[in-house]
């Protein structure tokens, strides 16, 4: 990372709340991590532990704010619905229209029926990748089918989003190394946590050495900072992610509406623009839009 990127924009801003007017920047944004929560349509067992998310967050609630912020397209990220509803969720969200132009569907790559499931998902127009949340489930890596099943994704033209906790990065690295033909996207910068970053930095750098892994510039306000965060809280993790993966291997995600637990879509976009100050317009365009179009085959 250049010295001007490391230093620009920090003085007088590092300990201040984000100015939301900074969100209205001219850059085009492709959001690779939009969740829609519709409890009248689907069930989400995990939401029982998140009272603030126990209501409807539909496309209409997202669309107006996203348009104002320059988000021109979005990928829907599976929301860990009840197992029997995974394919129904993918069908539903890919039929909603602008700005959703594709989806990352749920799946179970550790189970024997994965080959048939993923073939059905790949046949759905708009499905660009799949995900199963691995975080907090170290036993999933012991599945004798996991590597074999994930290797099927390449021939189907599907990516796999890795959702792991910071201390689980070595497990993710070992898995991705066994599937060199599969394109992996690390969600939420590998969830570094709000504490000391040394172990996360080392493990992230090791993962980044694998050419088949890219990183999603998302989740920092939820996983790398306290609830009442400032730019100073976000900057160490953000700078390490950009330095480690480089401008060609980063995509942007909102993590809406999870981002509303510690801020808002507008605040996260504004923070992103400040964190990217000092980089060139071409570099910003890659992280905010064109990398996503290439990696998820959106163009």
mmCIF file of C-alpha atoms in Angstrom:
data_model
loop_
_atom_site.group_PDB
_atom_site.id
_atom_site.type_symbol
_atom_site.label_atom_id
_atom_site.label_comp_id
_atom_site.label_asym_id
_atom_site.label_seq_id
_atom_site.Cartn_x
_atom_site.Cartn_y
_atom_site.Cartn_z
ATOM 1 C CA UNK A 1 0.000 0.000 0.000
ATOM 2 C CA UNK A 2 1.342 3.427 -0.883
ATOM 3 C CA UNK A 3 2.222 5.871 1.881
ATOM 4 C CA UNK A 4 -0.309 8.413 0.594
ATOM 5 C CA UNK A 5 -3.124 5.880 0.993
ATOM 6 C CA UNK A 6 -1.938 5.023 4.477
ATOM 7 C CA UNK A 7 -1.923 8.650 5.597
ATOM 8 C CA UNK A 8 -4.536 10.544 3.622
ATOM 9 C CA UNK A 9 -7.710 11.479 5.455
ATOM 10 C CA UNK A 10 -6.693 10.435 8.952
ATOM 11 C CA UNK A 11 -5.966 13.789 10.610
ATOM 12 C CA UNK A 12 -8.991 15.288 12.307
ATOM 13 C CA UNK A 13 -11.190 12.355 11.284
ATOM 14 C CA UNK A 14 -9.806 9.283 12.998
ATOM 15 C CA UNK A 15 -11.654 9.796 16.277
ATOM 16 C CA UNK A 16 -14.809 11.337 14.849
ATOM 17 C CA UNK A 17 -18.087 9.784 13.859
ATOM 18 C CA UNK A 18 -18.542 9.287 10.128
ATOM 19 C CA UNK A 19 -20.092 12.231 8.309
ATOM 20 C CA UNK A 20 -22.945 10.604 6.397
ATOM 21 C CA UNK A 21 -22.892 13.301 3.728
ATOM 22 C CA UNK A 22 -19.661 11.686 2.536
ATOM 23 C CA UNK A 23 -21.711 8.732 1.306
ATOM 24 C CA UNK A 24 -22.902 10.642 -1.759
ATOM 25 C CA UNK A 25 -19.779 10.020 -3.854
ATOM 26 C CA UNK A 26 -19.816 9.653 -7.658
ATOM 27 C CA UNK A 27 -18.427 6.085 -7.718
ATOM 28 C CA UNK A 28 -20.607 3.265 -8.954
ATOM 29 C CA UNK A 29 -21.009 0.461 -6.398
ATOM 30 C CA UNK A 30 -21.894 -3.207 -6.822
ATOM 31 C CA UNK A 31 -23.086 -4.614 -3.514
ATOM 32 C CA UNK A 32 -22.053 -8.280 -3.254
ATOM 33 C CA UNK A 33 -23.639 -8.947 0.123
ATOM 34 C CA UNK A 34 -27.296 -7.970 0.434
ATOM 35 C CA UNK A 35 -29.547 -9.956 2.768
ATOM 36 C CA UNK A 36 -33.323 -9.749 2.528
ATOM 37 C CA UNK A 37 -35.222 -10.883 5.615
ATOM 38 C CA UNK A 38 -38.882 -11.664 5.042
ATOM 39 C CA UNK A 39 -40.291 -13.577 8.034
ATOM 40 C CA UNK A 40 -43.728 -13.713 6.455
ATOM 41 C CA UNK A 41 -42.231 -15.809 3.642
ATOM 42 C CA UNK A 42 -39.278 -17.719 5.155
ATOM 43 C CA UNK A 43 -38.082 -18.916 8.557
ATOM 44 C CA UNK A 44 -34.642 -18.022 9.895
ATOM 45 C CA UNK A 45 -33.725 -20.038 13.014
ATOM 46 C CA UNK A 46 -30.611 -17.949 13.757
ATOM 47 C CA UNK A 47 -32.566 -14.680 14.052
ATOM 48 C CA UNK A 48 -33.915 -15.809 17.426
ATOM 49 C CA UNK A 49 -30.683 -14.463 18.934
ATOM 50 C CA UNK A 50 -30.916 -11.090 17.113
ATOM 51 C CA UNK A 51 -34.096 -9.257 18.249
ATOM 52 C CA UNK A 52 -33.273 -6.192 16.138
ATOM 53 C CA UNK A 53 -33.500 -8.294 12.980
ATOM 54 C CA UNK A 54 -36.814 -9.923 13.819
ATOM 55 C CA UNK A 55 -38.805 -7.870 11.318
ATOM 56 C CA UNK A 56 -39.104 -7.439 7.574
ATOM 57 C CA UNK A 57 -36.124 -6.088 5.637
ATOM 58 C CA UNK A 58 -37.309 -6.328 2.043
ATOM 59 C CA UNK A 59 -36.102 -4.955 -1.258
ATOM 60 C CA UNK A 60 -38.203 -1.807 -1.043
ATOM 61 C CA UNK A 61 -36.582 -0.925 2.283
ATOM 62 C CA UNK A 62 -33.130 -1.242 0.674
ATOM 63 C CA UNK A 63 -33.716 0.086 -2.831
ATOM 64 C CA UNK A 64 -34.181 3.823 -2.214
ATOM 65 C CA UNK A 65 -31.213 4.216 0.126
ATOM 66 C CA UNK A 66 -29.010 2.124 -2.142
ATOM 67 C CA UNK A 67 -29.888 4.204 -5.199
ATOM 68 C CA UNK A 68 -29.011 7.430 -3.393
ATOM 69 C CA UNK A 69 -25.620 5.963 -2.445
ATOM 70 C CA UNK A 70 -24.671 4.970 -5.991
ATOM 71 C CA UNK A 71 -25.340 1.243 -5.596
ATOM 72 C CA UNK A 72 -26.376 0.254 -9.093
ATOM 73 C CA UNK A 73 -26.492 -3.522 -8.669
ATOM 74 C CA UNK A 74 -26.590 -6.071 -5.870
ATOM 75 C CA UNK A 75 -26.094 -9.763 -5.251
ATOM 76 C CA UNK A 76 -28.382 -11.340 -2.705
ATOM 77 C CA UNK A 77 -26.538 -13.414 -0.100
ATOM 78 C CA UNK A 78 -28.361 -16.405 1.353
ATOM 79 C CA UNK A 79 -29.717 -15.756 4.853
ATOM 80 C CA UNK A 80 -29.426 -19.243 6.370
ATOM 81 C CA UNK A 81 -33.108 -20.015 6.008
ATOM 82 C CA UNK A 82 -34.508 -23.306 7.269
ATOM 83 C CA UNK A 83 -32.929 -26.136 5.222
ATOM 84 C CA UNK A 84 -36.032 -27.011 3.240
ATOM 85 C CA UNK A 85 -36.399 -23.426 1.991
ATOM 86 C CA UNK A 86 -32.932 -22.878 0.511
ATOM 87 C CA UNK A 87 -33.909 -23.341 -3.126
ATOM 88 C CA UNK A 88 -37.166 -21.435 -2.692
ATOM 89 C CA UNK A 89 -35.178 -18.476 -1.354
ATOM 90 C CA UNK A 90 -32.903 -18.505 -4.411
ATOM 91 C CA UNK A 91 -35.872 -18.614 -6.785
ATOM 92 C CA UNK A 92 -37.595 -15.795 -4.942
ATOM 93 C CA UNK A 93 -34.726 -13.319 -4.769
ATOM 94 C CA UNK A 94 -33.572 -13.822 -8.352
ATOM 95 C CA UNK A 95 -37.051 -12.881 -9.514
ATOM 96 C CA UNK A 96 -37.303 -9.577 -7.648
ATOM 97 C CA UNK A 97 -35.623 -7.397 -10.251
ATOM 98 C CA UNK A 98 -33.455 -4.282 -10.004
ATOM 99 C CA UNK A 99 -31.074 -3.776 -8.336
ATOM 100 C CA UNK A 100 -30.687 -7.508 -7.639
ATOM 101 C CA UNK A 101 -28.853 -9.025 -10.582
ATOM 102 C CA UNK A 102 -27.869 -12.337 -9.037
ATOM 103 C CA UNK A 103 -27.645 -14.449 -5.916
ATOM 104 C CA UNK A 104 -25.338 -16.554 -3.789
ATOM 105 C CA UNK A 105 -27.525 -19.453 -2.717
ATOM 106 C CA UNK A 106 -27.380 -21.568 0.412
ATOM 107 C CA UNK A 107 -26.041 -25.127 0.244
ATOM 108 C CA UNK A 108 -24.667 -27.995 2.330
ATOM 109 C CA UNK A 109 -21.333 -29.092 0.808
ATOM 110 C CA UNK A 110 -20.695 -31.475 3.699
ATOM 111 C CA UNK A 111 -23.704 -33.679 2.906
ATOM 112 C CA UNK A 112 -24.160 -36.532 0.392
ATOM 113 C CA UNK A 113 -27.018 -34.855 -1.494
ATOM 114 C CA UNK A 114 -24.914 -31.784 -2.341
ATOM 115 C CA UNK A 115 -24.185 -32.833 -5.979
ATOM 116 C CA UNK A 116 -27.888 -32.925 -6.876
ATOM 117 C CA UNK A 117 -28.660 -29.806 -4.853
ATOM 118 C CA UNK A 118 -25.931 -27.723 -6.437
ATOM 119 C CA UNK A 119 -26.870 -28.819 -9.952
ATOM 120 C CA UNK A 120 -30.414 -27.592 -9.346
ATOM 121 C CA UNK A 121 -29.080 -24.303 -7.970
ATOM 122 C CA UNK A 122 -26.696 -23.836 -10.895
ATOM 123 C CA UNK A 123 -29.625 -24.237 -13.289
ATOM 124 C CA UNK A 124 -31.462 -21.279 -11.745
ATOM 125 C CA UNK A 125 -30.969 -18.064 -13.757
ATOM 126 C CA UNK A 126 -29.010 -15.564 -11.698
ATOM 127 C CA UNK A 127 -27.319 -17.901 -9.215
ATOM 128 C CA UNK A 128 -23.631 -16.993 -9.339
ATOM 129 C CA UNK A 129 -22.293 -18.815 -6.305
ATOM 130 C CA UNK A 130 -23.151 -20.698 -3.145
ATOM 131 C CA UNK A 131 -22.408 -20.451 0.558
ATOM 132 C CA UNK A 132 -22.799 -22.303 3.803
ATOM 133 C CA UNK A 133 -21.824 -20.508 7.018
ATOM 134 C CA UNK A 134 -18.825 -22.400 8.403
ATOM 135 C CA UNK A 135 -18.206 -20.136 11.387
ATOM 136 C CA UNK A 136 -18.394 -21.868 14.734
ATOM 137 C CA UNK A 137 -18.633 -25.289 13.047
ATOM 138 C CA UNK A 138 -15.090 -26.730 13.050
ATOM 139 C CA UNK A 139 -16.537 -30.222 12.647
ATOM 140 C CA UNK A 140 -17.644 -29.382 9.115
ATOM 141 C CA UNK A 141 -14.047 -29.605 7.905
ATOM 142 C CA UNK A 142 -13.969 -33.262 8.964
ATOM 143 C CA UNK A 143 -16.594 -34.236 6.405
ATOM 144 C CA UNK A 144 -15.026 -36.737 3.991
ATOM 145 C CA UNK A 145 -17.204 -35.291 1.230
ATOM 146 C CA UNK A 146 -16.411 -31.606 1.713
ATOM 147 C CA UNK A 147 -13.444 -31.239 -0.627
ATOM 148 C CA UNK A 148 -14.904 -33.552 -3.264
ATOM 149 C CA UNK A 149 -18.184 -31.671 -3.238
ATOM 150 C CA UNK A 150 -16.649 -28.205 -3.370
ATOM 151 C CA UNK A 151 -14.481 -29.198 -6.328
ATOM 152 C CA UNK A 152 -17.687 -29.663 -8.327
ATOM 153 C CA UNK A 153 -18.283 -25.898 -8.290
ATOM 154 C CA UNK A 154 -15.657 -25.088 -10.883
ATOM 155 C CA UNK A 155 -17.289 -27.073 -13.690
ATOM 156 C CA UNK A 156 -20.632 -25.488 -12.799
ATOM 157 C CA UNK A 157 -19.208 -21.963 -12.928
ATOM 158 C CA UNK A 158 -20.082 -21.251 -9.289
ATOM 159 C CA UNK A 159 -18.067 -19.494 -6.592
ATOM 160 C CA UNK A 160 -18.025 -20.288 -2.868
ATOM 161 C CA UNK A 161 -18.255 -17.608 -0.183
ATOM 162 C CA UNK A 162 -16.292 -18.479 2.957
ATOM 163 C CA UNK A 163 -17.890 -17.213 6.171
ATOM 164 C CA UNK A 164 -15.547 -17.951 9.080
ATOM 165 C CA UNK A 165 -14.382 -16.359 12.306
ATOM 166 C CA UNK A 166 -10.940 -14.819 12.575
ATOM 167 C CA UNK A 167 -9.427 -17.702 14.530
ATOM 168 C CA UNK A 168 -10.785 -20.163 11.951
ATOM 169 C CA UNK A 169 -8.794 -18.707 9.041
ATOM 170 C CA UNK A 170 -6.209 -21.534 9.104
ATOM 171 C CA UNK A 171 -9.021 -24.059 8.566
ATOM 172 C CA UNK A 172 -10.307 -22.013 5.628
ATOM 173 C CA UNK A 173 -6.791 -21.806 4.187
ATOM 174 C CA UNK A 174 -6.304 -25.559 4.324
ATOM 175 C CA UNK A 175 -9.658 -26.102 2.619
ATOM 176 C CA UNK A 176 -9.102 -23.583 -0.184
ATOM 177 C CA UNK A 177 -5.653 -25.045 -0.839
ATOM 178 C CA UNK A 178 -7.257 -28.417 -1.558
ATOM 179 C CA UNK A 179 -9.621 -26.882 -4.122
ATOM 180 C CA UNK A 180 -7.316 -24.744 -6.303
ATOM 181 C CA UNK A 181 -9.769 -24.701 -9.214
ATOM 182 C CA UNK A 182 -12.577 -23.185 -7.100
ATOM 183 C CA UNK A 183 -12.992 -19.414 -6.688
ATOM 184 C CA UNK A 184 -13.408 -18.613 -2.977
ATOM 185 C CA UNK A 185 -14.540 -15.248 -1.619
ATOM 186 C CA UNK A 186 -13.707 -14.568 2.039
ATOM 187 C CA UNK A 187 -16.657 -12.780 3.638
ATOM 188 C CA UNK A 188 -16.326 -9.819 5.999
ATOM 189 C CA UNK A 189 -12.521 -9.584 5.831
ATOM 190 C CA UNK A 190 -12.319 -12.825 7.790
ATOM 191 C CA UNK A 191 -14.076 -11.285 10.825
ATOM 192 C CA UNK A 192 -11.000 -9.932 12.603
ATOM 193 C CA UNK A 193 -12.682 -9.018 15.892
ATOM 194 C CA UNK A 194 -12.385 -5.782 17.837
ATOM 195 C CA UNK A 195 -9.364 -6.901 19.904
ATOM 196 C CA UNK A 196 -5.665 -7.407 19.031
ATOM 197 C CA UNK A 197 -5.164 -8.084 15.347
ATOM 198 C CA UNK A 198 -1.770 -9.805 15.240
ATOM 199 C CA UNK A 199 -2.964 -13.400 14.798
ATOM 200 C CA UNK A 200 -5.665 -12.375 12.327
ATOM 201 C CA UNK A 201 -3.150 -10.373 10.273
ATOM 202 C CA UNK A 202 -0.779 -13.325 10.039
ATOM 203 C CA UNK A 203 -3.484 -15.839 9.177
ATOM 204 C CA UNK A 204 -5.110 -13.525 6.638
ATOM 205 C CA UNK A 205 -1.786 -13.011 4.876
ATOM 206 C CA UNK A 206 -1.320 -16.780 4.673
ATOM 207 C CA UNK A 207 -4.773 -17.221 3.142
ATOM 208 C CA UNK A 208 -4.136 -14.381 0.687
ATOM 209 C CA UNK A 209 -1.170 -16.287 -0.784
ATOM 210 C CA UNK A 210 -3.645 -18.648 -2.416
ATOM 211 C CA UNK A 211 -4.493 -17.237 -5.874
ATOM 212 C CA UNK A 212 -8.001 -18.732 -5.823
ATOM 213 C CA UNK A 213 -9.110 -16.611 -2.829
ATOM 214 C CA UNK A 214 -10.364 -13.020 -2.912
ATOM 215 C CA UNK A 215 -11.669 -10.939 -0.024
ATOM 216 C CA UNK A 216 -14.945 -9.127 0.556
ATOM 217 C CA UNK A 217 -14.488 -5.605 1.926
ATOM 218 C CA UNK A 218 -17.469 -5.863 4.230
ATOM 219 C CA UNK A 219 -18.431 -6.441 7.828
ATOM 220 C CA UNK A 220 -15.828 -4.161 9.371
ATOM 221 C CA UNK A 221 -18.368 -2.113 11.313
ATOM 222 C CA UNK A 222 -19.838 -5.325 12.708
ATOM 223 C CA UNK A 223 -16.782 -7.476 13.346
ATOM 224 C CA UNK A 224 -13.692 -5.253 13.600
ATOM 225 C CA UNK A 225 -14.920 -2.469 15.849
ATOM 226 C CA UNK A 226 -16.969 -1.694 18.944
ATOM 227 C CA UNK A 227 -20.641 -0.814 18.595
ATOM 228 C CA UNK A 228 -19.891 2.918 18.788
ATOM 229 C CA UNK A 229 -17.099 2.771 16.232
ATOM 230 C CA UNK A 230 -14.995 5.485 14.671
ATOM 231 C CA UNK A 231 -12.832 5.533 11.574
ATOM 232 C CA UNK A 232 -9.822 4.903 13.775
ATOM 233 C CA UNK A 233 -11.370 1.606 14.839
ATOM 234 C CA UNK A 234 -11.841 0.482 11.232
ATOM 235 C CA UNK A 235 -8.605 1.691 9.694
ATOM 236 C CA UNK A 236 -6.073 -0.948 10.916
ATOM 237 C CA UNK A 237 -8.093 -3.870 9.589
ATOM 238 C CA UNK A 238 -9.088 -2.057 6.393
ATOM 239 C CA UNK A 239 -5.506 -1.135 5.544
ATOM 240 C CA UNK A 240 -4.237 -4.664 6.196
ATOM 241 C CA UNK A 241 -6.931 -6.193 3.976
ATOM 242 C CA UNK A 242 -6.108 -3.862 1.089
ATOM 243 C CA UNK A 243 -2.361 -4.315 1.496
ATOM 244 C CA UNK A 244 -2.667 -8.089 1.721
ATOM 245 C CA UNK A 245 -5.073 -8.811 -1.133
ATOM 246 C CA UNK A 246 -4.374 -5.861 -3.435
ATOM 247 C CA UNK A 247 -6.811 -3.933 -5.570
ATOM 248 C CA UNK A 248 -7.564 -6.755 -8.017
ATOM 249 C CA UNK A 249 -8.748 -9.208 -5.341
ATOM 250 C CA UNK A 250 -11.274 -7.199 -3.339
ATOM 251 C CA UNK A 251 -15.035 -6.786 -3.708
ATOM 252 C CA UNK A 252 -17.390 -4.592 -1.695
ATOM 253 C CA UNK A 253 -20.379 -5.697 0.359
ATOM 254 C CA UNK A 254 -22.906 -3.901 2.536
ATOM 255 C CA UNK A 255 -24.017 -6.799 4.776
ATOM 256 C CA UNK A 256 -27.396 -5.038 4.939
ATOM 257 C CA UNK A 257 -29.383 -5.246 7.185
ATOM 258 C CA UNK A 258 -26.832 -6.746 9.596
ATOM 259 C CA UNK A 259 -24.880 -3.490 9.214
ATOM 260 C CA UNK A 260 -27.813 -1.668 10.829
ATOM 261 C CA UNK A 261 -26.970 -3.302 14.166
ATOM 262 C CA UNK A 262 -23.929 -1.032 14.482
ATOM 263 C CA UNK A 263 -24.671 1.738 11.977
ATOM 264 C CA UNK A 264 -26.486 1.962 8.665
ATOM 265 C CA UNK A 265 -25.970 1.365 4.985
ATOM 266 C CA UNK A 266 -25.283 5.078 4.543
ATOM 267 C CA UNK A 267 -22.681 5.191 7.330
ATOM 268 C CA UNK A 268 -20.838 2.147 5.976
ATOM 269 C CA UNK A 269 -20.724 3.593 2.451
ATOM 270 C CA UNK A 270 -19.471 6.921 3.847
ATOM 271 C CA UNK A 271 -16.820 5.137 5.904
ATOM 272 C CA UNK A 272 -15.730 3.173 2.840
ATOM 273 C CA UNK A 273 -15.181 6.348 0.834
ATOM 274 C CA UNK A 274 -13.030 7.833 3.596
ATOM 275 C CA UNK A 275 -11.020 4.622 4.029
ATOM 276 C CA UNK A 276 -10.281 4.590 0.286
ATOM 277 C CA UNK A 277 -8.988 8.159 0.150
ATOM 278 C CA UNK A 278 -5.504 8.315 -1.283
ATOM 279 C CA UNK A 279 -6.160 5.466 -3.710
ATOM 280 C CA UNK A 280 -6.647 6.189 -7.392
ATOM 281 C CA UNK A 281 -10.075 6.342 -9.086
ATOM 282 C CA UNK A 282 -9.152 3.174 -10.979
ATOM 283 C CA UNK A 283 -8.326 1.352 -7.749
ATOM 284 C CA UNK A 284 -11.561 2.460 -6.155
ATOM 285 C CA UNK A 285 -13.548 1.370 -9.200
ATOM 286 C CA UNK A 286 -12.050 -2.120 -8.957
ATOM 287 C CA UNK A 287 -12.929 -2.588 -5.291
ATOM 288 C CA UNK A 288 -16.366 -0.991 -5.559
ATOM 289 C CA UNK A 289 -17.601 -2.510 -8.812
ATOM 290 C CA UNK A 290 -15.509 -4.047 -11.564
ATOM 291 C CA UNK A 291 -13.838 -6.819 -9.542
ATOM 292 C CA UNK A 292 -17.282 -8.061 -8.494
ATOM 293 C CA UNK A 293 -18.474 -8.067 -12.095
ATOM 294 C CA UNK A 294 -15.467 -10.165 -13.128
ATOM 295 C CA UNK A 295 -15.326 -12.565 -10.167
ATOM 296 C CA UNK A 296 -19.057 -13.253 -9.983
ATOM 297 C CA UNK A 297 -19.462 -13.120 -13.796
ATOM 298 C CA UNK A 298 -21.986 -10.289 -13.714
ATOM 299 C CA UNK A 299 -20.981 -8.352 -16.799
#
